[in-house]
mmCIF file of C-alpha atoms in Angstrom:
data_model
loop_
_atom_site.group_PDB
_atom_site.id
_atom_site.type_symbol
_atom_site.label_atom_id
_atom_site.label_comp_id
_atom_site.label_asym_id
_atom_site.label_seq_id
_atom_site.Cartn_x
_atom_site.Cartn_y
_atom_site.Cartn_z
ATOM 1 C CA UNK A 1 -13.728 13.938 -18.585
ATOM 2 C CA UNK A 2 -13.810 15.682 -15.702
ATOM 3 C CA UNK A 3 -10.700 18.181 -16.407
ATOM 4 C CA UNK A 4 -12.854 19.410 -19.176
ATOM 5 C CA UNK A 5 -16.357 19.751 -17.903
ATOM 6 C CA UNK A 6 -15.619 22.704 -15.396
ATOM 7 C CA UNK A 7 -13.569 24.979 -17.097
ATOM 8 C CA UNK A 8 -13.614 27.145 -20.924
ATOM 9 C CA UNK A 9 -10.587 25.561 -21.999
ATOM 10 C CA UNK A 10 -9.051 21.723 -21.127
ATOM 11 C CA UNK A 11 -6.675 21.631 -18.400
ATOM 12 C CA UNK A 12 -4.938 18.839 -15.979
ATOM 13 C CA UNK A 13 -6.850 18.136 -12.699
ATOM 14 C CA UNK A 14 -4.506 16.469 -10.006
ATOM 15 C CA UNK A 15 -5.698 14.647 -7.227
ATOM 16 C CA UNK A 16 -2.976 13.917 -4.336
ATOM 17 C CA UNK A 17 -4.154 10.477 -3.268
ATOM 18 C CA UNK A 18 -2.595 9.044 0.141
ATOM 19 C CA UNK A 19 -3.463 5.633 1.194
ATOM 20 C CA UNK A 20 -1.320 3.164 2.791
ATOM 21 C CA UNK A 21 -3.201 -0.280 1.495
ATOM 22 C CA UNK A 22 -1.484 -0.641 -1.380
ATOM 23 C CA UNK A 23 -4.692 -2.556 -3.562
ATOM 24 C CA UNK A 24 -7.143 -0.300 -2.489
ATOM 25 C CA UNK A 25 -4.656 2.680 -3.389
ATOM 26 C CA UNK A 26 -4.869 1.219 -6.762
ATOM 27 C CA UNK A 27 -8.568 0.541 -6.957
ATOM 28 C CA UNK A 28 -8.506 4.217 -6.689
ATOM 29 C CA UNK A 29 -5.918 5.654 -8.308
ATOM 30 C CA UNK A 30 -7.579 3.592 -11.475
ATOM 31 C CA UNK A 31 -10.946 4.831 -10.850
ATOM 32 C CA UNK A 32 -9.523 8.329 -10.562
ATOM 33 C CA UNK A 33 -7.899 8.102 -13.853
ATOM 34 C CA UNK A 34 -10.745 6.630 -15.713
ATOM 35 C CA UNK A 35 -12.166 9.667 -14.997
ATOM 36 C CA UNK A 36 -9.490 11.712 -16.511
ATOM 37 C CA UNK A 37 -7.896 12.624 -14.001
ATOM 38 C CA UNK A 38 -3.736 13.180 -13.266
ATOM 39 C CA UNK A 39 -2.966 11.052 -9.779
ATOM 40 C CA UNK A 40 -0.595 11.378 -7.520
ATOM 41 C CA UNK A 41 -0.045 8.018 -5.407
ATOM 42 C CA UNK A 42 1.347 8.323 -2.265
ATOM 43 C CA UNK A 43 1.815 5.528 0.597
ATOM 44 C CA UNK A 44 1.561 7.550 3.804
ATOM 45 C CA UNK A 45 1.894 11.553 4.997
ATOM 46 C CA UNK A 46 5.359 11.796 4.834
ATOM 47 C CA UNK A 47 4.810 11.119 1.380
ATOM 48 C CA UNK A 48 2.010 13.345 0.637
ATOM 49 C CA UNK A 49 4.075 16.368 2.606
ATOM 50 C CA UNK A 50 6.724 15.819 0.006
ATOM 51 C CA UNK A 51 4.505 15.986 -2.787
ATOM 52 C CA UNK A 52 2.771 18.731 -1.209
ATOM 53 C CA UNK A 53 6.170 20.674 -1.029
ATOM 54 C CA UNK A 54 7.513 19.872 -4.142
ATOM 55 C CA UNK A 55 6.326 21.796 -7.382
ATOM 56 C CA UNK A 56 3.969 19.670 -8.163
ATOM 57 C CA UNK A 57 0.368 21.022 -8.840
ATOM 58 C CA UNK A 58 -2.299 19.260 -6.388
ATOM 59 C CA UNK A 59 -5.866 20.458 -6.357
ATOM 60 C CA UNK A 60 -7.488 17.578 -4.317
ATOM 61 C CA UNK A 61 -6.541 15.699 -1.587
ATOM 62 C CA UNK A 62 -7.976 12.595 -0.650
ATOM 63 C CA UNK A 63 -6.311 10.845 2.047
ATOM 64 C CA UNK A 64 -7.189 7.605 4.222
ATOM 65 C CA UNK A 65 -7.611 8.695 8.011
ATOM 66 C CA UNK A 66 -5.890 5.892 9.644
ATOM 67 C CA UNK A 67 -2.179 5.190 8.211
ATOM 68 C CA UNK A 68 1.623 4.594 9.867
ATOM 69 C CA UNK A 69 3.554 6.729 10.757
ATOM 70 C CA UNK A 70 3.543 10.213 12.872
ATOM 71 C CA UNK A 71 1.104 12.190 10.911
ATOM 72 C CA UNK A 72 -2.343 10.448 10.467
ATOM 73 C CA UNK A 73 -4.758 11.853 7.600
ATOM 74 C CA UNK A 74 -6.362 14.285 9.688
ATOM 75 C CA UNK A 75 -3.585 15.750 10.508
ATOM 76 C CA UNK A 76 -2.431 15.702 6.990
ATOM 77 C CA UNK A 77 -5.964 17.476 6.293
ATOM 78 C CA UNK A 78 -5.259 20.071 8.891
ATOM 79 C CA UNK A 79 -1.930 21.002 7.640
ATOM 80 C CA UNK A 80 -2.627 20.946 3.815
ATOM 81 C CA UNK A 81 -6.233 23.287 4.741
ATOM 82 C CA UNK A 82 -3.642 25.711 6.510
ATOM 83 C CA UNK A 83 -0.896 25.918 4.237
ATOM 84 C CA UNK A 84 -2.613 25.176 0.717
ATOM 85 C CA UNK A 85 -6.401 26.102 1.355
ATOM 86 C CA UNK A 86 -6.952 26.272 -2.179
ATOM 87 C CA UNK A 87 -6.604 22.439 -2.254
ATOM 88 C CA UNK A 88 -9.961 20.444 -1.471
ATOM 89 C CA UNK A 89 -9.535 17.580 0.606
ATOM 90 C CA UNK A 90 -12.057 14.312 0.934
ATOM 91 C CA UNK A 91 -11.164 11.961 4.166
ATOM 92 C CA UNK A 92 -11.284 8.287 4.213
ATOM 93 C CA UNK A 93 -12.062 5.901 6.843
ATOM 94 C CA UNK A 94 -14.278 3.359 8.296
ATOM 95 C CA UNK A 95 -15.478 5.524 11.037
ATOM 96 C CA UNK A 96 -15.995 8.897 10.333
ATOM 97 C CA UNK A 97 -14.594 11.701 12.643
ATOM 98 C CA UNK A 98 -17.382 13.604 14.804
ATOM 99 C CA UNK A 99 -16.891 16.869 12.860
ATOM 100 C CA UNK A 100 -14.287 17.704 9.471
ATOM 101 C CA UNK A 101 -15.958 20.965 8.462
ATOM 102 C CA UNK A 102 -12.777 23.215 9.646
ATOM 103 C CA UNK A 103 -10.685 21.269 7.589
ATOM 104 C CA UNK A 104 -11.789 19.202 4.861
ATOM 105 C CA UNK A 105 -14.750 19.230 2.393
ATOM 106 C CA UNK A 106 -15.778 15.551 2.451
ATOM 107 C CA UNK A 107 -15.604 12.599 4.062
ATOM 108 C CA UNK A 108 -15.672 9.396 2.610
ATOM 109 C CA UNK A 109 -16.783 5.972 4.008
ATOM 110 C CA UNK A 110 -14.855 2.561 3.715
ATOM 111 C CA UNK A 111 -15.171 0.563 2.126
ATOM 112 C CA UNK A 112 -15.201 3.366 -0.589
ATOM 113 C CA UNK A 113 -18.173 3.400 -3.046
ATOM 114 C CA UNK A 114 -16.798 4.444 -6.276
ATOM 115 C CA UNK A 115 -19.184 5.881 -7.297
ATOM 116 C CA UNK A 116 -19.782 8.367 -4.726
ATOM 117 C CA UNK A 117 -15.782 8.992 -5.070
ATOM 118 C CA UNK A 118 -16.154 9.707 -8.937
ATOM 119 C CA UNK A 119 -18.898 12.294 -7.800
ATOM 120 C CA UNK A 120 -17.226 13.717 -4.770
ATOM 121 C CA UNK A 121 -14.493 14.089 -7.085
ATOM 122 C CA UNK A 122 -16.510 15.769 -9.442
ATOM 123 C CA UNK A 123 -18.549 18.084 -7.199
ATOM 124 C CA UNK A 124 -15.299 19.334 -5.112
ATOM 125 C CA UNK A 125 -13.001 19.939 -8.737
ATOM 126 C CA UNK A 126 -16.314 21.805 -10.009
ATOM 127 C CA UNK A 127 -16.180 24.067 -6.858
ATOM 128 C CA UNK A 128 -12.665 24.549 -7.654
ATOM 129 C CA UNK A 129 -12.569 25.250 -11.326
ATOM 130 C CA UNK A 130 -15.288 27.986 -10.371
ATOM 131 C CA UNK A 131 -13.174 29.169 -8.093
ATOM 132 C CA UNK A 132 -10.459 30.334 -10.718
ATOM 133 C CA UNK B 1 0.151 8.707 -26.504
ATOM 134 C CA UNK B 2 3.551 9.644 -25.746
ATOM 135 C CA UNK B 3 5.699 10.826 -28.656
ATOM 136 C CA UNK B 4 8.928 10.856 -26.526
ATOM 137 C CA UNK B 5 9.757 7.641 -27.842
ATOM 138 C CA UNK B 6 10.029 6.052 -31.340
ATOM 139 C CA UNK B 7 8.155 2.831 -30.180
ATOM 140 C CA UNK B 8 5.221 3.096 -28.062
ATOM 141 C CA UNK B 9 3.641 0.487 -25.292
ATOM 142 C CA UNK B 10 1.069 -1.818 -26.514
ATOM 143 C CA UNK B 11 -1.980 -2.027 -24.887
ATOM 144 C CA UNK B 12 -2.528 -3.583 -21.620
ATOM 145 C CA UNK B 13 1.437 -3.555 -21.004
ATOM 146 C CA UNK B 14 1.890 -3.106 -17.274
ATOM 147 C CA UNK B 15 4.764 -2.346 -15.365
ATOM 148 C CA UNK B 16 5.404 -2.558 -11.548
ATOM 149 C CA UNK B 17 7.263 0.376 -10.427
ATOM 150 C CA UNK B 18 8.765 -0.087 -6.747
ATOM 151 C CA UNK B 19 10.354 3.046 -5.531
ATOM 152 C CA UNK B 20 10.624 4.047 -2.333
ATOM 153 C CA UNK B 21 11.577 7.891 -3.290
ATOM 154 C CA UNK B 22 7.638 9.287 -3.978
ATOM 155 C CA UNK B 23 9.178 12.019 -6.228
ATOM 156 C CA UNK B 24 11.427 9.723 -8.113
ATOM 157 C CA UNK B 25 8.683 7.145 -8.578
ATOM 158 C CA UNK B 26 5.715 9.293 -9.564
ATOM 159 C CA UNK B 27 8.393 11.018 -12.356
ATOM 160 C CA UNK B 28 9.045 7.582 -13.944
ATOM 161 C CA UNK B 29 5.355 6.115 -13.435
ATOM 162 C CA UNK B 30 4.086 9.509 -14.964
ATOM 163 C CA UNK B 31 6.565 8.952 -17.849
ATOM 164 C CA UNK B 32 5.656 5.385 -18.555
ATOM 165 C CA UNK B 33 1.956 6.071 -18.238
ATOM 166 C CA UNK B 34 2.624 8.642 -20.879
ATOM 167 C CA UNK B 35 4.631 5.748 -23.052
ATOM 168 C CA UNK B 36 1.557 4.012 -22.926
ATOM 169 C CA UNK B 37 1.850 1.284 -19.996
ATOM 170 C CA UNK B 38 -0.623 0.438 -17.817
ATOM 171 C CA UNK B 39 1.701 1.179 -14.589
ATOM 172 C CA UNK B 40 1.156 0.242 -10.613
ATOM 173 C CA UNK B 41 3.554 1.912 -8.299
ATOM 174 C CA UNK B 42 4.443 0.241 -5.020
ATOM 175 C CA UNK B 43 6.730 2.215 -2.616
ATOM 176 C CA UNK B 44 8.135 -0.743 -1.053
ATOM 177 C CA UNK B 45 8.811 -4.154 -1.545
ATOM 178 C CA UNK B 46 6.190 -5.052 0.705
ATOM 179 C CA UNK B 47 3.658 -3.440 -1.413
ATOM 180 C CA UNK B 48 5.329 -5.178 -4.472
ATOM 181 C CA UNK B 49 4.701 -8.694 -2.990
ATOM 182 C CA UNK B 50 1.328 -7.849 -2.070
ATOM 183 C CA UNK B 51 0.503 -6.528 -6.391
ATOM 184 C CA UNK B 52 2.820 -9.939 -6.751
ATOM 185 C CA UNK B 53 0.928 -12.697 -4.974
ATOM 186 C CA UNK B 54 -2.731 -10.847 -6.783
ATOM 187 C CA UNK B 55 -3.118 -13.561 -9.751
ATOM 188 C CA UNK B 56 -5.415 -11.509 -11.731
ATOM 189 C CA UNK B 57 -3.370 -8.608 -11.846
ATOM 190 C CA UNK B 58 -1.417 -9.433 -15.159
ATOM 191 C CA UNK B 59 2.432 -7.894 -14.897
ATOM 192 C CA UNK B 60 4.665 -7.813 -17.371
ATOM 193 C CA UNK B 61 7.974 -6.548 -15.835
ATOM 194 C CA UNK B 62 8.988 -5.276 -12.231
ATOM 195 C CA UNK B 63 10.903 -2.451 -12.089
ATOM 196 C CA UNK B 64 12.526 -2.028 -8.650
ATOM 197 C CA UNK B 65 15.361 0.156 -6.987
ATOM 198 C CA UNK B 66 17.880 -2.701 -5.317
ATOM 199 C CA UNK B 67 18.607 0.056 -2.595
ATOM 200 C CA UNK B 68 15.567 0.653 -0.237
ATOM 201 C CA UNK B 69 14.335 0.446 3.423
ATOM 202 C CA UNK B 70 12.584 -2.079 4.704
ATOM 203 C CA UNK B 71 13.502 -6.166 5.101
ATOM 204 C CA UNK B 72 13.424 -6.951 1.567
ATOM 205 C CA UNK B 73 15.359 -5.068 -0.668
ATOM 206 C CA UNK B 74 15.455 -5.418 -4.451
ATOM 207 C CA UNK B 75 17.579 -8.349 -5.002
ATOM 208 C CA UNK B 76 15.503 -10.660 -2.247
ATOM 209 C CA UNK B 77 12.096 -9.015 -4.512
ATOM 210 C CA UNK B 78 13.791 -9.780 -7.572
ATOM 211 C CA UNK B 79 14.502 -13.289 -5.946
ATOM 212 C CA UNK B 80 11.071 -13.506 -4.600
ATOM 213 C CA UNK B 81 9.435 -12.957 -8.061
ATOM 214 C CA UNK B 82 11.752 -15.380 -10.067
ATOM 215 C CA UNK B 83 10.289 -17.739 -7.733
ATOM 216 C CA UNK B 84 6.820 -17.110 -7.614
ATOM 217 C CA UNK B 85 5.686 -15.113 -10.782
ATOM 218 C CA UNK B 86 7.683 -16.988 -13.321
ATOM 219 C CA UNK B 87 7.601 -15.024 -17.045
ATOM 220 C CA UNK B 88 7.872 -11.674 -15.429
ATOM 221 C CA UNK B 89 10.683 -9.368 -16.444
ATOM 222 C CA UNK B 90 13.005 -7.796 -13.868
ATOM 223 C CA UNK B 91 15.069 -4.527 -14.230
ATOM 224 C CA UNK B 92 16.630 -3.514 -11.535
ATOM 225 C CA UNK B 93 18.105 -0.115 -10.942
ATOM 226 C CA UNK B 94 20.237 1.316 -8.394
ATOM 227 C CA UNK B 95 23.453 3.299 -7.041
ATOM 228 C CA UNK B 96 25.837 1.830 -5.675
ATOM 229 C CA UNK B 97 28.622 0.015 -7.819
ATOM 230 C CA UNK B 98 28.728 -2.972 -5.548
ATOM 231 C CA UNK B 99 25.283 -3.541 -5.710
ATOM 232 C CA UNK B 100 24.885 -2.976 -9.795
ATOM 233 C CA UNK B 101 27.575 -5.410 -10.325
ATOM 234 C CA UNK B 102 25.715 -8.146 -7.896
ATOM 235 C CA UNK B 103 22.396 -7.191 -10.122
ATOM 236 C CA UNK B 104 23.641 -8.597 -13.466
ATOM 237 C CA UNK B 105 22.942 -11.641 -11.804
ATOM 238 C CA UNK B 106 19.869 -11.503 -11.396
ATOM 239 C CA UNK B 107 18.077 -9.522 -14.281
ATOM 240 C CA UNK B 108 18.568 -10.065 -18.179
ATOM 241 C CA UNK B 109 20.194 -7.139 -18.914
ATOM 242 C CA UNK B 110 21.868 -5.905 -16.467
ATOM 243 C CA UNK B 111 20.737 -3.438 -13.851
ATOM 244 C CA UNK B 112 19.878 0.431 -15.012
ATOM 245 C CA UNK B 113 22.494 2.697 -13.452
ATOM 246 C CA UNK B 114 20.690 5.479 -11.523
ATOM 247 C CA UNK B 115 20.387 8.624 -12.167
ATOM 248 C CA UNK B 116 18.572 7.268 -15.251
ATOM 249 C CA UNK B 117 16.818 8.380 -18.193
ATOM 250 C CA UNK B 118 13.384 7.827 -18.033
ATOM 251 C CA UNK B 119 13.874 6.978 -21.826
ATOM 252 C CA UNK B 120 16.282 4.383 -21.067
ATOM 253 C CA UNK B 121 13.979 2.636 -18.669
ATOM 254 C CA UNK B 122 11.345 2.574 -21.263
ATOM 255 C CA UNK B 123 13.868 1.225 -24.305
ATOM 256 C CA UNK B 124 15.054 -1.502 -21.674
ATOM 257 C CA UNK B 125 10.833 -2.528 -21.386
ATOM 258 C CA UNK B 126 10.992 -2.744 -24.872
ATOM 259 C CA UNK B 127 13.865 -4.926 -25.449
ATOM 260 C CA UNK B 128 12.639 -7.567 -22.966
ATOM 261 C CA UNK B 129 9.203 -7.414 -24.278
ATOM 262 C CA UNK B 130 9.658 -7.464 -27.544
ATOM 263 C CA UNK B 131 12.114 -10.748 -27.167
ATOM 264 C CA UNK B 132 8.488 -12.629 -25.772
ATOM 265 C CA UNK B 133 6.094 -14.796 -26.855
ATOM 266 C CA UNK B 134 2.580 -13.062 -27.512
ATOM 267 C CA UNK B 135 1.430 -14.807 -23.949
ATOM 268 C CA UNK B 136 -2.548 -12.681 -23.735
ATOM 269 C CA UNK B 137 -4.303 -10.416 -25.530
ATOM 270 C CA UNK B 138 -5.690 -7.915 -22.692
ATOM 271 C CA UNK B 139 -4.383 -6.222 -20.065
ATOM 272 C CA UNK B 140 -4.582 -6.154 -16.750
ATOM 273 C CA UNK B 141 -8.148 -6.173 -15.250
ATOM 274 C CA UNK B 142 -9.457 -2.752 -13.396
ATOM 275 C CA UNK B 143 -9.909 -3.580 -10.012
ATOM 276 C CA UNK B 144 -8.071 -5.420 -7.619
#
């Protein structure tokens, strides 16, 4: 389990995960927990800002680049890496943006390999866990 | 395994959550995960139809807010699903009085006042399952 691997003692890990199709949020969000992960589903940025917001604990975020609405997931990247840059973020998308190194830590091509989620996942939480 | 209640979900027990509040649904997914379901949330009823009209996604009951944006709202989902995924379990929950009388109508029980206990939610799941049928031994497969 990942939330154990990292750190000396067992803690929750909580990714923020923002994706508007509402299977492949669920492919996800299952994959995520299989790897023992807490998940936080949300449909779109508006969403995710609320989450974000609230007192919820988020270390990752991995959001879809293209969604409804006013704030697309590069924006949502921006915002979280300015106001929460503790919080790692992985982008989605099925073209990937010319450069994210200012303001996320992956990026992630549709249509997702799980695999390289579960060890995106993994290497980013790692980072993070070291971190603290 | 939760111990918040005196009788747990049994395996491969799945609930569809449809909530279009994200703080309000991720509290009562997060406490029915903990209860032991195997839970999809769905923010809309859009989303809900879409989970719906997946045959190999195995649901046991829908769980929907009758008050929510959008050009379904729970009563035409609970409709909807009455009509196309017969054996599934509806409770509906909601506000106002108007629309919690009109939802006796349509699920077994009667709709689930809101605010609601999360516990209260999970003792209605239990009721309506435990008056079925063993119908399938698994649960729900893992990918879409």
């Amino acid at each position: 389990m990942l939330a154990v691997e990292g750190g000396t003692s067992p803690r929750e890990l909580t990714v923020l995960l923002v994706e508007d199709e509402v299977l492949t949020r669920l492919m996800l969000a299952d994959e995520l927990r299989s790897q023992g992960l807490q998940v936080l589903e949300a449909s779109n940025a508006d969403e995710a800002l609320t989450v974000l917001h609230s007192s919820l604990p988020v270390h990752l975020l991995f959001t879809d680049i293209r969604m409804p609405g006013e704030m697309d997931g590069v924006a949502l990247a921006k915002f979280a890496h300015a106001r929460f840059p503790r919080i790692k973020s992985i982008i989605g998308s099925s073209w990937q943006p010319e450069s994210i190194g200012d303001f996320a830590d992956a990026f992630l091509a549709k249509p997702y390999d799980l695999r390289e989620l579960a060890e995106q996942v993994r290497r980013l939480l790692g980072e993070s866990d070291d971190e603290q | 395994m939760s111990s918040r209640s005196g009788q747990a979900a049994k395996a491969g027990e799945t609930v569809l959550v449809v909530e279009d509040e994200v703080l309000l649904r991720l509290s009562i997914a997060a406490y029915l995960r903990d209860c032991g379901y195997s839970v999809i949330e769905a923010a809309d009823a859009d989303e809900a139809v879409l989970v719906l009209k997946q045959p190999d996604l195995d649901i046991d009951v829908l769980f929907t807010e009758i008050e929510k944006p959008g050009a379904m709202d729970g009563f035409g989902l609970a409709q909807w699903t009455r009509a196309n995924r017969r054996g599934l379990d509806v409770i509906l929950t909601g506000t106002a009085p108007r629309a919690v009388n009109a939802a006796a109508n349509l699920c077994e029980d009667g709709p689930v006042p809101k605010p609601y206990e999360p516990q209260l939610v999970h003792d209605r799941i239990r009721r309506l399952l435990a008056a079925r049928p063993p119908r399938r031994p698994a649960g729900r497969p893992k990918k879409p």
